[in-house]
Short mmCIF file of C-alpha atoms in Angstrom, two decimals:
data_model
loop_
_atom_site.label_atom_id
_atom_site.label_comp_id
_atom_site.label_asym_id
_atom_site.label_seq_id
_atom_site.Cartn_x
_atom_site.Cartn_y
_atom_site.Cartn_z
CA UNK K 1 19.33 68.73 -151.59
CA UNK K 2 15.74 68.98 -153.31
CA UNK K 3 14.90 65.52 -154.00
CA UNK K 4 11.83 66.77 -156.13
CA UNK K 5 12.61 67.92 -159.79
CA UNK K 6 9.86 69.35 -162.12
CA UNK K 7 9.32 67.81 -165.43
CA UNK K 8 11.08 70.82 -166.82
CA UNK K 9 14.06 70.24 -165.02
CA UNK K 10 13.98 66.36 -165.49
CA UNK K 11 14.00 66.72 -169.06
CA UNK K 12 16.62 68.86 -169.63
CA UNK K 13 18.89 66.71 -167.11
CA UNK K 14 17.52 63.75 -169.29
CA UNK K 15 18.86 65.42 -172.06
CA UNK K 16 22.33 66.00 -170.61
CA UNK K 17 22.28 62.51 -169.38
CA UNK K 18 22.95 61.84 -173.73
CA UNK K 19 26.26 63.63 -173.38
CA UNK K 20 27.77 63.82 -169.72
CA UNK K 21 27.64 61.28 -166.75
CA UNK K 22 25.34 63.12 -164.91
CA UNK K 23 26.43 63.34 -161.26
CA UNK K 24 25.61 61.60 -158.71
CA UNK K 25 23.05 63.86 -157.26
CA UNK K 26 21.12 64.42 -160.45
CA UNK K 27 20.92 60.61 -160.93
CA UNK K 28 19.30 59.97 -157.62
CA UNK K 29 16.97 62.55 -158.04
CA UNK K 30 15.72 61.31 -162.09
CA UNK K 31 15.53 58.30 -160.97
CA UNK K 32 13.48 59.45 -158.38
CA UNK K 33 11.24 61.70 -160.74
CA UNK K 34 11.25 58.86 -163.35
CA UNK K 35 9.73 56.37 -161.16
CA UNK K 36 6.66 58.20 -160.50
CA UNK K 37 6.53 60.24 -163.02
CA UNK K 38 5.12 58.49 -166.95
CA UNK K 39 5.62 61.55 -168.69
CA UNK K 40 8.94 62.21 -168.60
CA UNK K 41 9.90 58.27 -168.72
CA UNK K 42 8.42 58.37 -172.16
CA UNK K 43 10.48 61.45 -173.32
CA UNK K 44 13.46 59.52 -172.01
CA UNK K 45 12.39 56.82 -174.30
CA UNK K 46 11.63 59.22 -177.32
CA UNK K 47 14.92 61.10 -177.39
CA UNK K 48 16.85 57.45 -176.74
CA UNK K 49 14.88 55.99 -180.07
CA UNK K 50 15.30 59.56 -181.55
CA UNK K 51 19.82 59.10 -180.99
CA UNK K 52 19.27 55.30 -182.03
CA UNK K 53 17.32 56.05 -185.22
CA UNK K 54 19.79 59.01 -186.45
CA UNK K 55 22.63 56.54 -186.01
CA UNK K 56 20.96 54.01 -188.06
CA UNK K 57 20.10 56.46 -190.95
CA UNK K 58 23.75 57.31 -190.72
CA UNK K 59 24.95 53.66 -191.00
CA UNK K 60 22.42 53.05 -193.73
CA UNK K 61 23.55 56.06 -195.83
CA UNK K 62 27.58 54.82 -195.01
CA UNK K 63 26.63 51.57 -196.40
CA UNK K 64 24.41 52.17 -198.84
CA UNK K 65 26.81 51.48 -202.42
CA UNK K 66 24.17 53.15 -204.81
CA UNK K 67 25.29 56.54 -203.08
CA UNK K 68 28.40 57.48 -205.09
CA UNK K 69 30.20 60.75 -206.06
CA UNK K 70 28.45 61.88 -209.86
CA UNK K 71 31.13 62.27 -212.66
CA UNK K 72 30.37 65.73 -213.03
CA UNK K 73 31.33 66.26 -209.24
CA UNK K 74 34.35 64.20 -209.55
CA UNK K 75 35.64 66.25 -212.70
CA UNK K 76 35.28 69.01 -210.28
CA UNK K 77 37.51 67.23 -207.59
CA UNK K 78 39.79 66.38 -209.65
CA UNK K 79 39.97 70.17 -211.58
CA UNK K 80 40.45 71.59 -208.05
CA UNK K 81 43.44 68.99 -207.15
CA UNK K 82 44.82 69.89 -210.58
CA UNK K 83 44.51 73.35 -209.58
CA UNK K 84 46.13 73.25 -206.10
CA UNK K 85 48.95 70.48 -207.37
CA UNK K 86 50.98 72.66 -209.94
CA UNK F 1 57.06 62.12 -203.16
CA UNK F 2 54.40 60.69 -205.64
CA UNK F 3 51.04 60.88 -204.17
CA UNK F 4 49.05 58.59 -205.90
CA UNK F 5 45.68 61.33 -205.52
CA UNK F 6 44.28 60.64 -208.40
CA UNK F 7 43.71 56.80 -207.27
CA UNK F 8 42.68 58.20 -203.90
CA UNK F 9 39.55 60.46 -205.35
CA UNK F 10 38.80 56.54 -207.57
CA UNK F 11 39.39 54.14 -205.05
CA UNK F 12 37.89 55.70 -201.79
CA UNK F 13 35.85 59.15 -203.14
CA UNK F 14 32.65 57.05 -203.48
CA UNK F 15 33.28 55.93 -199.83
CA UNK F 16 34.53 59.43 -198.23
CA UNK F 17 31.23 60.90 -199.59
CA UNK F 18 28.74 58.62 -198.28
CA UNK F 19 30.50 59.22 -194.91
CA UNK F 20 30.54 62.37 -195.85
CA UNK F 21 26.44 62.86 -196.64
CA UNK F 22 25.61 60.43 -193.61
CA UNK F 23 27.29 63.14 -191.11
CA UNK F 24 26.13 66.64 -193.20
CA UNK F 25 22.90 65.56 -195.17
CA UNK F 26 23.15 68.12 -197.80
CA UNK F 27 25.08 66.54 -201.32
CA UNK F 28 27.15 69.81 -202.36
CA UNK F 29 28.22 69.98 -198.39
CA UNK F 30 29.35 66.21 -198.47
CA UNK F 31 31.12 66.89 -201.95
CA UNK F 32 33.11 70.19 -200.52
CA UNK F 33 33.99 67.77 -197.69
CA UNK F 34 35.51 65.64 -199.70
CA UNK F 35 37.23 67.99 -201.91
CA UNK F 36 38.46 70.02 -199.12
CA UNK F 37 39.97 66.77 -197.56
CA UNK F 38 41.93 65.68 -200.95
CA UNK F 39 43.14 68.67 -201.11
CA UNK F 40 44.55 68.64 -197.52
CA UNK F 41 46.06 64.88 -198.47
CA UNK F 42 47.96 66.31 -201.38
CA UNK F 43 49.48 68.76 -198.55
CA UNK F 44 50.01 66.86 -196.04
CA UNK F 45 53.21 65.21 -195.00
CA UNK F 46 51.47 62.94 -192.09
CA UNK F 47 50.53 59.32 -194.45
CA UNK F 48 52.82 57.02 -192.87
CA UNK F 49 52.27 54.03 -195.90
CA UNK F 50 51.57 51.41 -193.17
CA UNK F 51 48.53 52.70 -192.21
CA UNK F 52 45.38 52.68 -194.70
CA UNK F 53 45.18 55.33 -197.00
CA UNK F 54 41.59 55.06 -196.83
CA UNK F 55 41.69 55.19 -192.56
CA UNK F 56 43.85 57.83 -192.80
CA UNK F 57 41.51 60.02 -195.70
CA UNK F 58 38.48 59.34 -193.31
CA UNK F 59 40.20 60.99 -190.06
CA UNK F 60 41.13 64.10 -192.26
CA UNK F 61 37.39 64.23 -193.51
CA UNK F 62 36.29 64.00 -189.91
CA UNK F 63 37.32 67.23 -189.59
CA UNK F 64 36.50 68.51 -192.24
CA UNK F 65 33.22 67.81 -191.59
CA UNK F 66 33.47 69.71 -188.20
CA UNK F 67 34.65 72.50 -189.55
CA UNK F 68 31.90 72.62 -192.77
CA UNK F 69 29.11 72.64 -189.55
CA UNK F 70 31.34 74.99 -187.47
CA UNK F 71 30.84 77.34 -190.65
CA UNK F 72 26.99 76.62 -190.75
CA UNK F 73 26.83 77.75 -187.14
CA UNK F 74 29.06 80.81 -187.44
CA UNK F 75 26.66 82.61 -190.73
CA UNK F 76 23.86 82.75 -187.95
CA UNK F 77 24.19 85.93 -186.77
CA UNK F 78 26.03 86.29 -183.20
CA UNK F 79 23.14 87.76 -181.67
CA UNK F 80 20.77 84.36 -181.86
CA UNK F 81 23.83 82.56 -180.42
CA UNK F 82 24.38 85.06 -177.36
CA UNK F 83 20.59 85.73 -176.53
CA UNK F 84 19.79 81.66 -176.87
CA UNK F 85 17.83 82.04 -173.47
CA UNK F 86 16.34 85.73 -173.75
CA UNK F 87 15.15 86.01 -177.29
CA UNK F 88 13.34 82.57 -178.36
CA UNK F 89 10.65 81.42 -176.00
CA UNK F 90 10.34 77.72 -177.33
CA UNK F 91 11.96 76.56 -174.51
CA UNK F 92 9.03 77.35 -171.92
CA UNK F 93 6.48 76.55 -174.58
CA UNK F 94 6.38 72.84 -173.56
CA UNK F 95 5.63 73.39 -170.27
CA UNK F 96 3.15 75.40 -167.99
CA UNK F 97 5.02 77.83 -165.24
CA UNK F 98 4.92 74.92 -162.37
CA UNK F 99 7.13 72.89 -164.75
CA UNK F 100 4.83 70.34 -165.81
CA UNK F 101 3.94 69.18 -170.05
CA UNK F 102 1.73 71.21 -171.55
CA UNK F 103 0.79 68.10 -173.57
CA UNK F 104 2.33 65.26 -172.50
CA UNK F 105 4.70 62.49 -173.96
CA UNK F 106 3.48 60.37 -176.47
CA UNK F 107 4.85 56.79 -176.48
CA UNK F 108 6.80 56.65 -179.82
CA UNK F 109 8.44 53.29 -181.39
CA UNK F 110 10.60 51.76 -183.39
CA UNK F 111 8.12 49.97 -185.76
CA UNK F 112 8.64 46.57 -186.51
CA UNK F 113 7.48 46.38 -190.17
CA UNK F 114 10.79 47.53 -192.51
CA UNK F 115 8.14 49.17 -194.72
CA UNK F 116 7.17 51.33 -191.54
CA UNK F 117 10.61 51.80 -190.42
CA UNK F 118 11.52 52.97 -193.61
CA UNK F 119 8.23 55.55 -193.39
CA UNK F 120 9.61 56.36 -189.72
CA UNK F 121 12.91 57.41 -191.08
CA UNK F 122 11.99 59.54 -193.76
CA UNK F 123 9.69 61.58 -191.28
CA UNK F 124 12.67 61.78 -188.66
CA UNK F 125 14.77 63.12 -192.15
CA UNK F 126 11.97 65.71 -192.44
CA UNK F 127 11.77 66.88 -189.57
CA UNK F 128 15.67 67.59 -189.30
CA UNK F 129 15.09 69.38 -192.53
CA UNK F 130 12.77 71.52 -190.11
CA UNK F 131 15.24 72.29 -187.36
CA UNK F 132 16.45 76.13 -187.96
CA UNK F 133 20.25 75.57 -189.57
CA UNK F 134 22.22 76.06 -186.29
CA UNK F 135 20.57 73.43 -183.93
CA UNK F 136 20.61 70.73 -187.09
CA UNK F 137 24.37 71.60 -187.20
CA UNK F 138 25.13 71.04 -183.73
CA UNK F 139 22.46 68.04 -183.35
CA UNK F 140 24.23 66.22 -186.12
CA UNK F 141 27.66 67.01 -184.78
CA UNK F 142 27.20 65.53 -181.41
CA UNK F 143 24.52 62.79 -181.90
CA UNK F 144 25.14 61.77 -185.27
CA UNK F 145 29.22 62.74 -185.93
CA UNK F 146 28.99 61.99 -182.26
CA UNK F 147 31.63 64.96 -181.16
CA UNK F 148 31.96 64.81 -177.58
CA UNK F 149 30.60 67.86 -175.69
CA UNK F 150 34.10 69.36 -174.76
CA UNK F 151 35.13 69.47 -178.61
CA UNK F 152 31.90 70.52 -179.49
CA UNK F 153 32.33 73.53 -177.33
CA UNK F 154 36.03 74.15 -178.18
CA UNK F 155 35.49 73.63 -182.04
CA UNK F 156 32.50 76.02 -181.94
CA UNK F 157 33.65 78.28 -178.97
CA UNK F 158 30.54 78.54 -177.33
CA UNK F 159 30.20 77.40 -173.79
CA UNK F 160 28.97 74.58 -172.21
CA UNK F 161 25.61 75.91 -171.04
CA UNK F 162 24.70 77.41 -174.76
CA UNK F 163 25.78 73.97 -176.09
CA UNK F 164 23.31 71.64 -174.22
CA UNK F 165 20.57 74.51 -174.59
CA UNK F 166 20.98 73.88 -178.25
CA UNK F 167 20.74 70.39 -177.88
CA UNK F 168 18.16 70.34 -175.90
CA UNK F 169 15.81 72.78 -178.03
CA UNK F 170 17.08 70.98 -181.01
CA UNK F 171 15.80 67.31 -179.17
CA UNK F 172 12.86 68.84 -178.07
CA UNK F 173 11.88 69.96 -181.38
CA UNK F 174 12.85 66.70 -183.23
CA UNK F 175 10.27 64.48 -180.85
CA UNK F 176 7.39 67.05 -181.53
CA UNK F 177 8.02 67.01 -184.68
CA UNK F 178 7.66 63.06 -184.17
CA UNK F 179 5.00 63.20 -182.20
CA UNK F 180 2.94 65.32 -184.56
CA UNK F 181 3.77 63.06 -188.22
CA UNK F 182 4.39 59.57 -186.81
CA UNK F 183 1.66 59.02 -184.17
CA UNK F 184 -1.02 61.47 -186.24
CA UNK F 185 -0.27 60.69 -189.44
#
């Protein structure tokens, strides 16, 4: 096993990390890289804070009860149900 | 059998659309969403009356949703999908042929101040808006609609390589993006 990964490679196993367990080998060798390496620890950070912030604006738009179908669009809903209904 | 639809579209359409706009970001998407998923209500046979309408309108809208971005992906023509790895360099452009950054990692926050956050926000927002159409459809699928990465593949029918090299260039190009109007501006 290489135990040394480029920054390249760290990043885009970083990025995987967001979706998959990564296994086991791949962990031992970011946290490897990670440990001496700044760089890529702070892209680790950014694209953490990048997933955290999109899930926040999400939330916020969710909750947010000034954001409401216009009556013009819900004419249109309701035209279209008409529509399909009879 | 005496749907009450109409009440549906009053009582929850507000609701189904901001889910809606949270997970697509564009208003006449989020209002075909919703549309689309009334429509499938009124022809569906699956609302048991114990369970929530509402619960039950939002997992119909879920996909719904999925399939508005699976469309988004599909109008890209074939050939940008297939040749992810030959055709667009972007993917070397960050680093030099050793493997290392070309420019390195900024640090990049959370700011504390809501004012700020607010400002942080609206750049992240722009600079989705920047993301070519097929990696913002994909990006918002997994990390916002958070799709797992086997549906994501099986809804899109692309494999699992091209699906985390999209995610990965579409990542990338968010925190440059960042790095370039938070930190400089």
């Amino acid at each position: 096993m290489k135990l040394m990964l480029t920054c390249k490679q760290a990043s885009q196993i970083i990025s995987q990390s967001l979706d998959n367990p990564l296994s086991w080998s791949d962990r031992i060798k970011l946290k490897f890289h990670l440990f001496i390496c700044n760089a890529c620890t702070r892209f680790n950070q950014q694209l953490r804070l990048i997933k955290s912030a999109v899930q926040r604006m999400k939330l916020e738009t969710e909750n947010d009860d000034t954001i409401q179908l216009t009556v013009d669009a819900k004419a249109r809903i309701n035209q279209a149900i008409d529509s399909n209904h009879h | 059998m005496n749907k009450n639809v109409n009440d549906w579209l009053n009582d929850h359409g507000d609701y189904l659309y901001r889910f809606a706009l949270a997970r697509l970001r564009d208003p006449h998407q989020a209002e075909d969403a919703v549309q689309e998923t009334m429509l499938a209500a009124i022809k569906s046979d699956s609302f048991e009356g114990d369970s929530s309408a509402r619960t039950w309108l939002t997992g119909i809208l879920k996909h719904k949703i999925i399939d508005l971005q699976r469309k988004q992906i599909r109008e890209q023509p074939l050939s940008d999908l297939i040749d992810l790895d030959a055709s667009d360099t972007s993917m070397d452009d960050f680093f030099d042929k050793s493997g290392h950054w070309l420019d390195k990692p900024q640090t990049l926050d959370m700011p504390e101040n809501a004012l700020e956050q607010k400002q942080f926000l609206s750049i992240l927002s722009g600079c989705m808006d920047k993301l070519p159409a097929k990696l913002a459809a994909i990006f918002m699928l997994r990390d916002v609609h958070e799709v797992d990465n086997e549906n994501i593949c099986k809804e899109l029918d692309i494999t699992a390589t091209n699906a985390w090299v999209m995610l990965y260039r579409a990542r990338m190009g968010l925190r440059k993006c960042l790095e370039i109007n938070w930190i400089a501006g």
